[in-house]
Short mmCIF file of C-alpha atoms in Angstrom, two decimals:
data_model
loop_
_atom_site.label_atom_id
_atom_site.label_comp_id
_atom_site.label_asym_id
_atom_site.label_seq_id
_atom_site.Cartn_x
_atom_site.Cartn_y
_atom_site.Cartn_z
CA UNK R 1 -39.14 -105.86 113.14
CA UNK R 2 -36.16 -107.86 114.46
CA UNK R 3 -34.35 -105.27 116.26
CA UNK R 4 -33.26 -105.62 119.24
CA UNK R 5 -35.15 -103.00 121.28
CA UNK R 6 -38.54 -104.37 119.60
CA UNK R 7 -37.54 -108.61 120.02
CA UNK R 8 -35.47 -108.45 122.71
CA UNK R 9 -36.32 -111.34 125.34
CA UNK R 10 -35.61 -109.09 128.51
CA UNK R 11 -36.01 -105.61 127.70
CA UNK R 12 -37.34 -105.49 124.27
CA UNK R 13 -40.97 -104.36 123.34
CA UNK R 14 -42.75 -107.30 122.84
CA UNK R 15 -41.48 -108.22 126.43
CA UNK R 16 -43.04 -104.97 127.97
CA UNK R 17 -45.99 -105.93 126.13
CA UNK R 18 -46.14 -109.11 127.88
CA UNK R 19 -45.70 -108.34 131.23
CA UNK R 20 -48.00 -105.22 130.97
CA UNK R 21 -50.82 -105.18 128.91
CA UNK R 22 -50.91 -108.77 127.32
CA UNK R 23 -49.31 -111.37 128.79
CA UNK R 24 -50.81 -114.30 126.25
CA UNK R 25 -49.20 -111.84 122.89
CA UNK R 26 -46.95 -113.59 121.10
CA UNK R 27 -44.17 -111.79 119.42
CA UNK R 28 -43.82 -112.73 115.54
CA UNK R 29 -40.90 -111.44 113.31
CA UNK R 30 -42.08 -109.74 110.08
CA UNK R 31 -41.29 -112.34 107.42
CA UNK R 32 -40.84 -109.91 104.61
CA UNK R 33 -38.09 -107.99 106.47
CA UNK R 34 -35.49 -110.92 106.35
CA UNK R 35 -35.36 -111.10 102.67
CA UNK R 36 -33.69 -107.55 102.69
CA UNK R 37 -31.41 -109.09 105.20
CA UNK R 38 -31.06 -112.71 102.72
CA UNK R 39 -30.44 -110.34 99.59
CA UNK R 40 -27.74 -107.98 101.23
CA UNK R 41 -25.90 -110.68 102.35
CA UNK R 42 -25.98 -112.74 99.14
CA UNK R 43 -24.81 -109.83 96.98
CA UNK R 44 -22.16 -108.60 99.08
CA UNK R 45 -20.92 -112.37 100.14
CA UNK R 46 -19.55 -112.72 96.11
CA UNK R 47 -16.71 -111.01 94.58
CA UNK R 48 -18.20 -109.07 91.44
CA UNK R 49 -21.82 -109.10 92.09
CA UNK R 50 -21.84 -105.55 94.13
CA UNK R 51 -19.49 -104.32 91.53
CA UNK R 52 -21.86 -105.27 88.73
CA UNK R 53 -24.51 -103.49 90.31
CA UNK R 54 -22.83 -100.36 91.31
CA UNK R 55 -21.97 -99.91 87.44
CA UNK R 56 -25.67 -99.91 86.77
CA UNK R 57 -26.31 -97.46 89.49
CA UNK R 58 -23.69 -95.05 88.42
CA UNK R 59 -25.10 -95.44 84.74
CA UNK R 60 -28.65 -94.53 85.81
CA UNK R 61 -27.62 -91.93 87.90
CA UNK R 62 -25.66 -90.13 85.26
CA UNK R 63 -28.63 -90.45 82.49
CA UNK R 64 -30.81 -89.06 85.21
CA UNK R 65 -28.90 -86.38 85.94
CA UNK R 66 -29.28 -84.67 82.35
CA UNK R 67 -32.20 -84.34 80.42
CA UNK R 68 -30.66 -84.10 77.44
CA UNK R 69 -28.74 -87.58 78.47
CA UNK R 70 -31.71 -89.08 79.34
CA UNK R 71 -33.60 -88.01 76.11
CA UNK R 72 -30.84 -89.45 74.43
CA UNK R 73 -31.44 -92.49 76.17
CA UNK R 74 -35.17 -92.65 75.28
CA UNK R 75 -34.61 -92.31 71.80
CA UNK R 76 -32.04 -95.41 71.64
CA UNK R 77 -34.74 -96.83 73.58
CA UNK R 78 -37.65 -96.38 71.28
CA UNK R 79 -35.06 -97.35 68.61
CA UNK R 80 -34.36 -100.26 69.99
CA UNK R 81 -37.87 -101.89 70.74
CA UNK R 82 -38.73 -100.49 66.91
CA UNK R 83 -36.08 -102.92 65.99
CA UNK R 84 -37.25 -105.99 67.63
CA UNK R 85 -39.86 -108.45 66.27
CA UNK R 86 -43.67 -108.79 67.40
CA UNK R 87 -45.35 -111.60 67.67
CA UNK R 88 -48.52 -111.55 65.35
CA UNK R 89 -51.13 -110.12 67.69
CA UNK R 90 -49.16 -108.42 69.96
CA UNK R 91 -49.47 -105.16 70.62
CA UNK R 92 -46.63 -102.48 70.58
CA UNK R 93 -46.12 -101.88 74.43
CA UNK R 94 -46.12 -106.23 75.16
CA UNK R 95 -42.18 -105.48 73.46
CA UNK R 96 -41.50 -102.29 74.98
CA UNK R 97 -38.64 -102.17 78.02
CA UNK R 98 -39.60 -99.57 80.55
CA UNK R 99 -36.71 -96.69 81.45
CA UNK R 100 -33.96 -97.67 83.80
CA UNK R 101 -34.85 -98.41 87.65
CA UNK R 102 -33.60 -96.41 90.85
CA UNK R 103 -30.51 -98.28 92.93
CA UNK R 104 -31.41 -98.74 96.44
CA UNK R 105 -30.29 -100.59 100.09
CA UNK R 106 -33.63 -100.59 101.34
CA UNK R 107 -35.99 -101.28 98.54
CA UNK R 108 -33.81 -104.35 97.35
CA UNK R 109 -36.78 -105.39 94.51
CA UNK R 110 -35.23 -101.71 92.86
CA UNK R 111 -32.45 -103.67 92.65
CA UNK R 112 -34.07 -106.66 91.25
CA UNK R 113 -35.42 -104.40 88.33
CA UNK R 114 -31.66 -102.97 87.98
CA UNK R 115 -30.44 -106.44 87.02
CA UNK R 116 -33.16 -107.13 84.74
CA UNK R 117 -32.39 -103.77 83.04
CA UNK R 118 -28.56 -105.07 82.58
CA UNK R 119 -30.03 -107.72 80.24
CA UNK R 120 -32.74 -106.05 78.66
CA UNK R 121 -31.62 -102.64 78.21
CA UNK R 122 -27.68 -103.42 77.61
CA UNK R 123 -27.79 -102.52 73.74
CA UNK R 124 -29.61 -98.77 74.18
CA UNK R 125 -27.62 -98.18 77.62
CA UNK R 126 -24.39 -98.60 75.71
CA UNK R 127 -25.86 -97.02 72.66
CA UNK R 128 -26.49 -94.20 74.80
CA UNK R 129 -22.98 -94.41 76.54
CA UNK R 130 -21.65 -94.14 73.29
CA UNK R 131 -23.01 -91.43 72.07
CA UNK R 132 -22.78 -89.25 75.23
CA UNK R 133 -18.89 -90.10 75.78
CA UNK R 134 -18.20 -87.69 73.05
CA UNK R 135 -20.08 -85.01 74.45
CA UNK R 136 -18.53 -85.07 77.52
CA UNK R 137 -14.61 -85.72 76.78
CA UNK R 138 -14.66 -82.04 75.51
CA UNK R 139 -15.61 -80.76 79.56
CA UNK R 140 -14.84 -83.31 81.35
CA UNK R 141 -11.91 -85.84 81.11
CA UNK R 142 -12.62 -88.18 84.39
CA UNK R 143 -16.59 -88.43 83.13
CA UNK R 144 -15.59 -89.41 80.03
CA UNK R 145 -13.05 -91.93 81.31
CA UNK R 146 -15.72 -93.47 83.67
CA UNK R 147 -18.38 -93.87 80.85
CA UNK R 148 -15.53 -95.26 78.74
CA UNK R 149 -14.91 -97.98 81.54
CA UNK R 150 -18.38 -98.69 82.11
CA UNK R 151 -18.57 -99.00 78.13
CA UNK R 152 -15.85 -101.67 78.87
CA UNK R 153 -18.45 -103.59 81.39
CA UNK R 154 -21.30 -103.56 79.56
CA UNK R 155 -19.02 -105.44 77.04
CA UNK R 156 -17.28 -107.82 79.16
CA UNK R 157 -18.99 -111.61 79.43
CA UNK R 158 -18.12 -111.74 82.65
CA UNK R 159 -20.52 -108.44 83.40
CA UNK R 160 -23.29 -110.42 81.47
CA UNK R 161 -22.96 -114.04 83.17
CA UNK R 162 -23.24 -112.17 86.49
CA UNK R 163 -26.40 -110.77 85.97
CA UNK R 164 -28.01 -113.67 84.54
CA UNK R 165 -27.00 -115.54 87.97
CA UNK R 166 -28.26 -112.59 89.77
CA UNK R 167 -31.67 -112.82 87.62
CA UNK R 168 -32.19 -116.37 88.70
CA UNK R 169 -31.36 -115.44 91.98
CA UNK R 170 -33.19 -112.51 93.17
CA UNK R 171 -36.68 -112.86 90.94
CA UNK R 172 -38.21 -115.63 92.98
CA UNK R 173 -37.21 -113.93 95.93
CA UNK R 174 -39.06 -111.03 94.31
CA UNK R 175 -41.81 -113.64 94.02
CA UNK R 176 -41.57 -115.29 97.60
CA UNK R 177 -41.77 -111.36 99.04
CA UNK R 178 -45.00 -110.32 97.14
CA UNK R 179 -46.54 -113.62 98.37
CA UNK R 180 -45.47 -112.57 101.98
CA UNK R 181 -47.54 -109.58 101.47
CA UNK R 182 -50.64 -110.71 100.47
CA UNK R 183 -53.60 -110.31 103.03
CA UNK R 184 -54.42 -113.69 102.85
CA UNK R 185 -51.21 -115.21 103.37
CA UNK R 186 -51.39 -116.98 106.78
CA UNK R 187 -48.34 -117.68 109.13
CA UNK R 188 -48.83 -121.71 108.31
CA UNK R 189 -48.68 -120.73 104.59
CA UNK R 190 -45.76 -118.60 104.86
CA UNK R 191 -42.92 -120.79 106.17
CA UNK R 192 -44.84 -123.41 103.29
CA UNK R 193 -43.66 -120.85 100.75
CA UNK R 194 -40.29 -120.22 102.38
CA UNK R 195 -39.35 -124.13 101.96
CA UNK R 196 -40.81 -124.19 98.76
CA UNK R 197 -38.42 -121.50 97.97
CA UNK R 198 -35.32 -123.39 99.84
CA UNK R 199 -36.40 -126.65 97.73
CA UNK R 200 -36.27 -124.80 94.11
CA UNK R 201 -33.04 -122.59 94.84
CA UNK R 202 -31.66 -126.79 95.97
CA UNK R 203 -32.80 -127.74 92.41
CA UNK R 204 -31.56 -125.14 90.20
CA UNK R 205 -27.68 -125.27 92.45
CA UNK R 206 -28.04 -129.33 90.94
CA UNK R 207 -29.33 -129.20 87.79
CA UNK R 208 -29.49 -125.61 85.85
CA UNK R 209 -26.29 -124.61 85.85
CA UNK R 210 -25.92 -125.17 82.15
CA UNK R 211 -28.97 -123.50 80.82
CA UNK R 212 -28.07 -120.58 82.36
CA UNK R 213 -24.62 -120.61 81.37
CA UNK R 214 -26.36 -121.00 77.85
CA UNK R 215 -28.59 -118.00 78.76
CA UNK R 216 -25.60 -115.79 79.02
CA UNK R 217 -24.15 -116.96 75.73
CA UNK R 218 -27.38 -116.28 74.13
CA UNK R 219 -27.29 -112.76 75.59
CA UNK R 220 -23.84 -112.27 75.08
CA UNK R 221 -24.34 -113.28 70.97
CA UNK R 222 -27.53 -110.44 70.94
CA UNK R 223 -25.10 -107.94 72.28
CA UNK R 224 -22.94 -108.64 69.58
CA UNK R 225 -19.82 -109.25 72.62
CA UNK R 226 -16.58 -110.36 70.75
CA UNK R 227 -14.64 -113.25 72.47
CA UNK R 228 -17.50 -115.00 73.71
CA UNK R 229 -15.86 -118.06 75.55
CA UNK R 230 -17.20 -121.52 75.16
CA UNK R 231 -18.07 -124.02 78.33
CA UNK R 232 -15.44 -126.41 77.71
CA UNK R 233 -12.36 -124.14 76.72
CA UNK R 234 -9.88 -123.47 79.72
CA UNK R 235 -10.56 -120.82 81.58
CA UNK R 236 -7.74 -118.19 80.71
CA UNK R 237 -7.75 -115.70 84.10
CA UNK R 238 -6.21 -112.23 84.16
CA UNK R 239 -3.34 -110.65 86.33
CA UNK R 240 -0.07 -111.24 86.98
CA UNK R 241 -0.43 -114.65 88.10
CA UNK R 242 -1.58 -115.67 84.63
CA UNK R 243 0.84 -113.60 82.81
CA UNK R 244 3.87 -114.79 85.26
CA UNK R 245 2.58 -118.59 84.12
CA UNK R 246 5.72 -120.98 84.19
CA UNK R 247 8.11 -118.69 84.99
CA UNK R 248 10.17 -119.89 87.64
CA UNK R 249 10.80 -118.25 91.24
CA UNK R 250 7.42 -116.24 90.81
CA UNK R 251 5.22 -116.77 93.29
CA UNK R 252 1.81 -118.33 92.61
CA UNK R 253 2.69 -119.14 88.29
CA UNK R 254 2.79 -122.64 89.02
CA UNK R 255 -1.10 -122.48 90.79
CA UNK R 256 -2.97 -122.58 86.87
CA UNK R 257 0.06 -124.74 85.24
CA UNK R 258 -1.01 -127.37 87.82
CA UNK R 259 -4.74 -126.91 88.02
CA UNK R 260 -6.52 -126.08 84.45
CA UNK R 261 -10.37 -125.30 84.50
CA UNK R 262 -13.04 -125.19 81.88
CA UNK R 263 -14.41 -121.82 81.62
CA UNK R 264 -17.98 -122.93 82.58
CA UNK R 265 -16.23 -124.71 86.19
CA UNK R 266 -14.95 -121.68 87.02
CA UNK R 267 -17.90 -119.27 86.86
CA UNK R 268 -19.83 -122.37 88.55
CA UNK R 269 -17.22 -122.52 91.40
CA UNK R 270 -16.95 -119.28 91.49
CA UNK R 271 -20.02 -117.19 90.86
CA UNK R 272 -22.93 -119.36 90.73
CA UNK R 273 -22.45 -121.98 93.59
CA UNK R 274 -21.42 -119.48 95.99
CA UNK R 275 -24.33 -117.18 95.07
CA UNK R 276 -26.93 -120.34 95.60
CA UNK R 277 -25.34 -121.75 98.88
CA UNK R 278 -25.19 -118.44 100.60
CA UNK R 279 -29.05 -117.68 99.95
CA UNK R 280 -29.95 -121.29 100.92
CA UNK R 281 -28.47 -121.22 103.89
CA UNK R 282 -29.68 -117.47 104.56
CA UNK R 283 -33.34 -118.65 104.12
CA UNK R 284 -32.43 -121.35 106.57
CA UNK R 285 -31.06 -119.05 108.95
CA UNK R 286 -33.35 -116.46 108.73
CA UNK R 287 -36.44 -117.53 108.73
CA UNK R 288 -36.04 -120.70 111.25
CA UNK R 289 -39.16 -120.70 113.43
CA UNK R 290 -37.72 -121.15 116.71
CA UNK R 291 -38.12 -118.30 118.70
CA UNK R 292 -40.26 -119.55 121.37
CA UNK R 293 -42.21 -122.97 122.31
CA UNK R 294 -45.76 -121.33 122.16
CA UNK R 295 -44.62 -119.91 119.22
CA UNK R 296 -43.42 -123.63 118.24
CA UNK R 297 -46.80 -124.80 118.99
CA UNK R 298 -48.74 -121.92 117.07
CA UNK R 299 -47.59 -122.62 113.86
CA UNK R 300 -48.19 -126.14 114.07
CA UNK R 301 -51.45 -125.14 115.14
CA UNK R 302 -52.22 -123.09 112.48
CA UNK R 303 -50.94 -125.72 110.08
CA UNK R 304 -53.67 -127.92 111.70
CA UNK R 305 -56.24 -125.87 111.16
CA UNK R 306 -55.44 -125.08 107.07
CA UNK R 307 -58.27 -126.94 105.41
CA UNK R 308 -55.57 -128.98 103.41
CA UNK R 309 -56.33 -130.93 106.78
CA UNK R 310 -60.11 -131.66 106.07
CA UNK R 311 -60.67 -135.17 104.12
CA UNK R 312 -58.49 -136.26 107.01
CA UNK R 313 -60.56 -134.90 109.71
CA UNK R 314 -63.72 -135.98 107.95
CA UNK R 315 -62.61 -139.92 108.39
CA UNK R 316 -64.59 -141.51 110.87
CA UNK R 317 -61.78 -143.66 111.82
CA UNK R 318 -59.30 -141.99 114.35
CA UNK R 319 -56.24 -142.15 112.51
CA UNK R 320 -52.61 -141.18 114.16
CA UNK R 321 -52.46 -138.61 111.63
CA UNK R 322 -56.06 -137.28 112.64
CA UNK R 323 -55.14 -137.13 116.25
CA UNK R 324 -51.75 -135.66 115.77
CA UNK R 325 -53.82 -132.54 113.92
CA UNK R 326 -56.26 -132.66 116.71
CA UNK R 327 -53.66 -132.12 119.51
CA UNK R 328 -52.16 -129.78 117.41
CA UNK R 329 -55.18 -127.75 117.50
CA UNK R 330 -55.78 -127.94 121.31
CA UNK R 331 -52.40 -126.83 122.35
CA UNK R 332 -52.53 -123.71 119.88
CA UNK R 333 -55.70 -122.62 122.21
CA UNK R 334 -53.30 -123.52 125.49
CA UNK R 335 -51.23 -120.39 124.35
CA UNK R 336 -54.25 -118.42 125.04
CA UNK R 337 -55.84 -120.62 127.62
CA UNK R 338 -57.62 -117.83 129.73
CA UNK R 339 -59.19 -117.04 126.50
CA UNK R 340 -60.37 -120.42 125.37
CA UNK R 341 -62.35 -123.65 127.35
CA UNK R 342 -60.53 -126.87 126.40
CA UNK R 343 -63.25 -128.45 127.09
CA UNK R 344 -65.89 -126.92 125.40
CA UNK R 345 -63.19 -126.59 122.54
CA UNK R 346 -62.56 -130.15 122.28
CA UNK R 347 -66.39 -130.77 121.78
CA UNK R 348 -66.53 -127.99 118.55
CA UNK R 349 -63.54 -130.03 117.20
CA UNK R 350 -66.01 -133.35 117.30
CA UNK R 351 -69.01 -131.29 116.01
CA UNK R 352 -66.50 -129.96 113.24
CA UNK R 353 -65.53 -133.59 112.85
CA UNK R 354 -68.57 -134.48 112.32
CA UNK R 355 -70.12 -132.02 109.95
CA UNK R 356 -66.94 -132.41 107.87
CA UNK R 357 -68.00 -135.97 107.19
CA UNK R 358 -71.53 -135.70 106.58
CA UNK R 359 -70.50 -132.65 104.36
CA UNK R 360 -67.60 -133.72 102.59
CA UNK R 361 -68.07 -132.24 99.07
CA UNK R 362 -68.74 -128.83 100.90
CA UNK R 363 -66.04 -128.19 102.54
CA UNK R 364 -64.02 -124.61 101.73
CA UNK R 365 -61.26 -124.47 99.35
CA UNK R 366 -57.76 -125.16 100.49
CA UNK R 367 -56.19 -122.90 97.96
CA UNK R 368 -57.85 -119.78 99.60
CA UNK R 369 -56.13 -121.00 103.37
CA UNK R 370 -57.64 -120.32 106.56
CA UNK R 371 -59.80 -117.57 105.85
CA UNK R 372 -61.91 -119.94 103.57
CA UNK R 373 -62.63 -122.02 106.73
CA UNK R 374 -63.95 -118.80 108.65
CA UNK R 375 -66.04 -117.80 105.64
CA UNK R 376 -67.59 -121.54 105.22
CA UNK R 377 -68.53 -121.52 108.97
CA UNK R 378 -70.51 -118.14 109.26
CA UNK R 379 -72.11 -118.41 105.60
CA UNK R 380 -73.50 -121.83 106.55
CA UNK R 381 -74.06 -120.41 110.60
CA UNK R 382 -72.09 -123.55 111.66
CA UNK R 383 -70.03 -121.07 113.98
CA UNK R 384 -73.17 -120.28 116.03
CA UNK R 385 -72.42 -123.99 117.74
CA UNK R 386 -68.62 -124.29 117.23
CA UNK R 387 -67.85 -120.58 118.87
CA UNK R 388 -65.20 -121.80 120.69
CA UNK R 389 -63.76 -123.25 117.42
CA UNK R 390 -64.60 -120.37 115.50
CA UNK R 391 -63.02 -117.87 117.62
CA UNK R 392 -59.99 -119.86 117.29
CA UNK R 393 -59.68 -119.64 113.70
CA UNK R 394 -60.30 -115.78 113.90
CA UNK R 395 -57.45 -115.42 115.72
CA UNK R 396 -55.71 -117.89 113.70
CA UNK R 397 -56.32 -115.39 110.51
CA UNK R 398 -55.72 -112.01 111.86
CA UNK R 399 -51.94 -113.19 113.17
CA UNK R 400 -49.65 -111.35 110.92
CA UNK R 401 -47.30 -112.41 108.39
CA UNK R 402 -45.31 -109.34 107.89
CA UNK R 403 -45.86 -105.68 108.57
CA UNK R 404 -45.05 -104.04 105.12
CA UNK R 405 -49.04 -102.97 104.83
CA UNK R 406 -48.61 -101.08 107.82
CA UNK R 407 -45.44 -99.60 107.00
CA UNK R 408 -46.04 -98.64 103.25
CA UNK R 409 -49.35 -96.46 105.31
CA UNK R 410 -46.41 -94.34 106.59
CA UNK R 411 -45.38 -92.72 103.09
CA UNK R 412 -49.34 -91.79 102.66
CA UNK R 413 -48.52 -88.74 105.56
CA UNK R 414 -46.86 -86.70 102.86
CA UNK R 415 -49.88 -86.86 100.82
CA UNK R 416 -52.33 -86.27 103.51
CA UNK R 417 -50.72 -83.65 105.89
CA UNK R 418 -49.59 -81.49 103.10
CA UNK R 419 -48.71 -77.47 103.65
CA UNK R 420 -52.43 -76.64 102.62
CA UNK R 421 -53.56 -79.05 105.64
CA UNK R 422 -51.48 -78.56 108.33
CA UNK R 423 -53.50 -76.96 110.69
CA UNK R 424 -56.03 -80.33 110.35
CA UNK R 425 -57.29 -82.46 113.59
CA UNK R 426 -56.04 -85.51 114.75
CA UNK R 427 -59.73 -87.51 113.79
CA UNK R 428 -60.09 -85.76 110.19
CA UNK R 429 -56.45 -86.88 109.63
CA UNK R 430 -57.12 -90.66 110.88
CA UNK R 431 -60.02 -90.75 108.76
CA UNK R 432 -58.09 -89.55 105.54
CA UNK R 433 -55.38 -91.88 106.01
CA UNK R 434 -57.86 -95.04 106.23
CA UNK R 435 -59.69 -94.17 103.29
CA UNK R 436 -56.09 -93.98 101.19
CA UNK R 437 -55.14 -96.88 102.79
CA UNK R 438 -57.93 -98.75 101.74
CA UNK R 439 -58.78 -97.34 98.52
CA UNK R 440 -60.20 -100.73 97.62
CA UNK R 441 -62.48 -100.92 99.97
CA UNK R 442 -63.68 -97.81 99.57
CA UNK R 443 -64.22 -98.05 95.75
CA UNK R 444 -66.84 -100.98 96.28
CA UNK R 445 -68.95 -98.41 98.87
CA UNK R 446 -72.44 -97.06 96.93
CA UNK R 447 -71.62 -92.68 97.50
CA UNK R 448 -75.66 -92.55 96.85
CA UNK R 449 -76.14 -94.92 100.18
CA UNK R 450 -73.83 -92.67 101.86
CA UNK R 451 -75.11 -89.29 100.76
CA UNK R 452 -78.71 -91.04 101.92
CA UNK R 453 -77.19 -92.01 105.28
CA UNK R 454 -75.64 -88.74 105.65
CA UNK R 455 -78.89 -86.83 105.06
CA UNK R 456 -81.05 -88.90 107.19
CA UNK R 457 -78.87 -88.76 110.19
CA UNK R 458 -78.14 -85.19 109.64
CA UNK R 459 -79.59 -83.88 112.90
CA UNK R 460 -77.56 -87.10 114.68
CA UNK R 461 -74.14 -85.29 113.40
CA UNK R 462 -71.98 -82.44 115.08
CA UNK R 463 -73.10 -79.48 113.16
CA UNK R 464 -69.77 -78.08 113.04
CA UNK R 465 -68.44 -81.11 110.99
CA UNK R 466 -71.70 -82.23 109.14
CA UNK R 467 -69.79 -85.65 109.31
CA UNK R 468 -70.68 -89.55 110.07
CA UNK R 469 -69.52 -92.14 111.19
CA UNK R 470 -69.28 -94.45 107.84
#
């Protein structure tokens, strides 16, 4: 978390931590946190984008609110994927959209799905509108005027060209955040993915501009949207300016007399590079590694250790590149250094050195990161005479990349500590909450093994409980 009472440098947590219990910690911001932060600021830093959205939200929330609304929605919805063509093969549900997705601040991948549903769901959703305006004009006049102008939206090109920016926008950071969440996902790995991310969103700002522009058209056309305006025609906009235009003594009519834009300039200028620069430089910003030297030092450690480093390590010429990765590695363990001998570390490295080149076409895969190094030593029982090394990467795997696993455990209280378990202990509810949490792990565990350990240990077991310890 990057507030300030947990990452403050004087009196935050991670500095109690420090002085207190352990004074080699280092503190490490949750890197799936700041893409909240990257999104909020992205949609609310361009004029139309939060608009766009909060028509969708009001949309969904009306539909929900009725079931008879929202059965009229399913049934434009089922009529709607009847219409479309399958592929020959495919089965019915591979062309079936899925019902409209919640609007929320905190779960911003809701609103990912929200802008998908714009442009996948516009033709039942207005269908729908359409059909429920009537309905509603005969109790309520304001409802019906608000569906009316959301009608209006849906079937505006501007609505439509928004949402396809948004798209592009917003699914790979929907991408970049599952990544951050995966168990395997090291810290090395994780700022790799961020400038990955940085790189593509610097691509598409140069070079796709026109396909999605394109996109929208193509969207626009399946719609069936009247006035669909082409790339090249000038850009026409409304208000008083434009209706004032060459009228003398009013203020701002001679701005678009002197300055004519192309319609597909103008949403560039003023949707689409606006909307790429600000998440650029919020990646930048946010997820900048410079917090700390020893946390400088750690991730260039663990970016030493990734086996992506191996066929240069198993050279048996010392390379500046090879020593770089081995100094690297030595002043990672110097952030723990009561924890670690340099010395006997800096012998492992040459043993690891050395069995890398004498076992070349056996060393881990690089895809699967660091934890493929930690499996590959203790399968082949190399980490019996590198401990020193081993130990290292350990530590270098269990560092955290982002705390969403822990926090999504918090939601799995309501299930556990219901009203017909309330009056549970603390060690029967710790041991229900792990085995939700972990309902993976627990699927692979034999029950026979454990009814068999359970029986045979019976007497070993507190007769009030009849429990083990699995």
């Amino acid at each position: 978390d990057g507030a300030n009472n947990m990452s403050g440098r004087l009196a935050g947590l991670q500095k109690l931590i420090r002085q207190r219990i352990a004074m080699y910690a280092l503190y490490i911001h949750c890197m799936a946190h700041p893409i909240n932060l990257v999104v909020g600021n992205v949609v609310d830093g361009v004029d139309g984008v939060r608009e766009a959205l909060d028509v969708m939200k009001s949309i969904r929330n009306m539909i929900a609110a009725s079931p008879k609304r929202h059965s009229i929605f399913e049934r434009k919805l089922q009529e709607y994927n009847d219409s479309k063509p399958r592929a020959s093969g495919a089965k019915r549900s591979d062309t079936q959209e899925k019902a409209l997705a919640k609007f929320s601040d905190v779960k911003w991948n809701y609103n990912v799905r929200l802008a998908r549903n714009a442009l996948e769901l516009n033709v039942p959703v207005y269908d729908t509108l359409e059909e429920v305006k009537d309905d509603v004009a005969e109790d309520n006049a304001k409802t019906a005027a608000e569906i009316k102008g959301w009608m209006t939206k849906l079937d505006d090109f501007s609505f439509v060209i928004t949402m396809v920016v948004l798209v592009a926008v917003l699914d790979p950071l929907d991408r970049l955040s599952r990544i951050l969440q995966k168990k395997t996902k090291d810290l090395g790995k994780a700022y790799a993915a961020v400038a990955e991310l940085v790189e593509h969103f610097e691509t598409v700002r140069e070079t796709k501009w026109r396909e999605l522009f394109a996109d929208a058209v193509r969207y626009a056309n399946n719609f069936g949207i009247d006035n669909i305006p082409k790339y090249e025609t000038e850009y026409k906009p409304r208000g008083a300016r434009y209706r004032n235009k060459g009228k003398p003594g009013v203020e701002g009519a001679e701005y678009y007399c002197s300055k004519p834009i192309t319609t597909g300039e103008h949403w560039k200028a003023n949707l689409f590079e606006p909307m790429l620069s600000n998440v650029i430089d919020e990646l930048k910003r946010r997820f900048e590694p410079a917090f700390s030297d020893d946390l400088f030092k750690l991730i260039a450690g663990l970016d030493a250790l990734h086996p992506n480093n191996f066929n240069i390590l198993k050279q048996k010429h010392k390379s500046e590149e090879k020593q770089d990765i081995l100094e690297a590695i030595i002043d990672m363990a110097r952030c723990y250094e009561d924890d670690f001998d340099i010395g006997v570390l800096t012998r492992d490295l040459d043993l690891w050195d050395n069995h890398l080149s004498c076992n070349g076409d056996k060393i881990p895969n690089a895809e699967c990161g660091l934890a493929s190094a930690v499996k590959y030593m203790f399968e082949s029982n190399f980490h019996i005479q590198v401990q020193e090394l081993f130990q290292l990467y350990v530590r270098a795997v269990v560092l955290p990349v982002s705390t969403e696993s822990i926090e999504r455990s918090f939601p799995s209280m309501k299930y556990m500590r219901n009203y017909l378990r309330s009056t549970m202990a603390q060690d029967r509810l710790d041991a229900l909450l792990l085995m939700y949490c972990n309902q993976d792990l627990l699927e692979k565990l034999d029950m026979d093994k454990v009814l068999d350990y359970w029986y045979l240990h019976e007497r070993e077991t507190d007769e009030a409980t009849r429990r083990v310890v699995i």
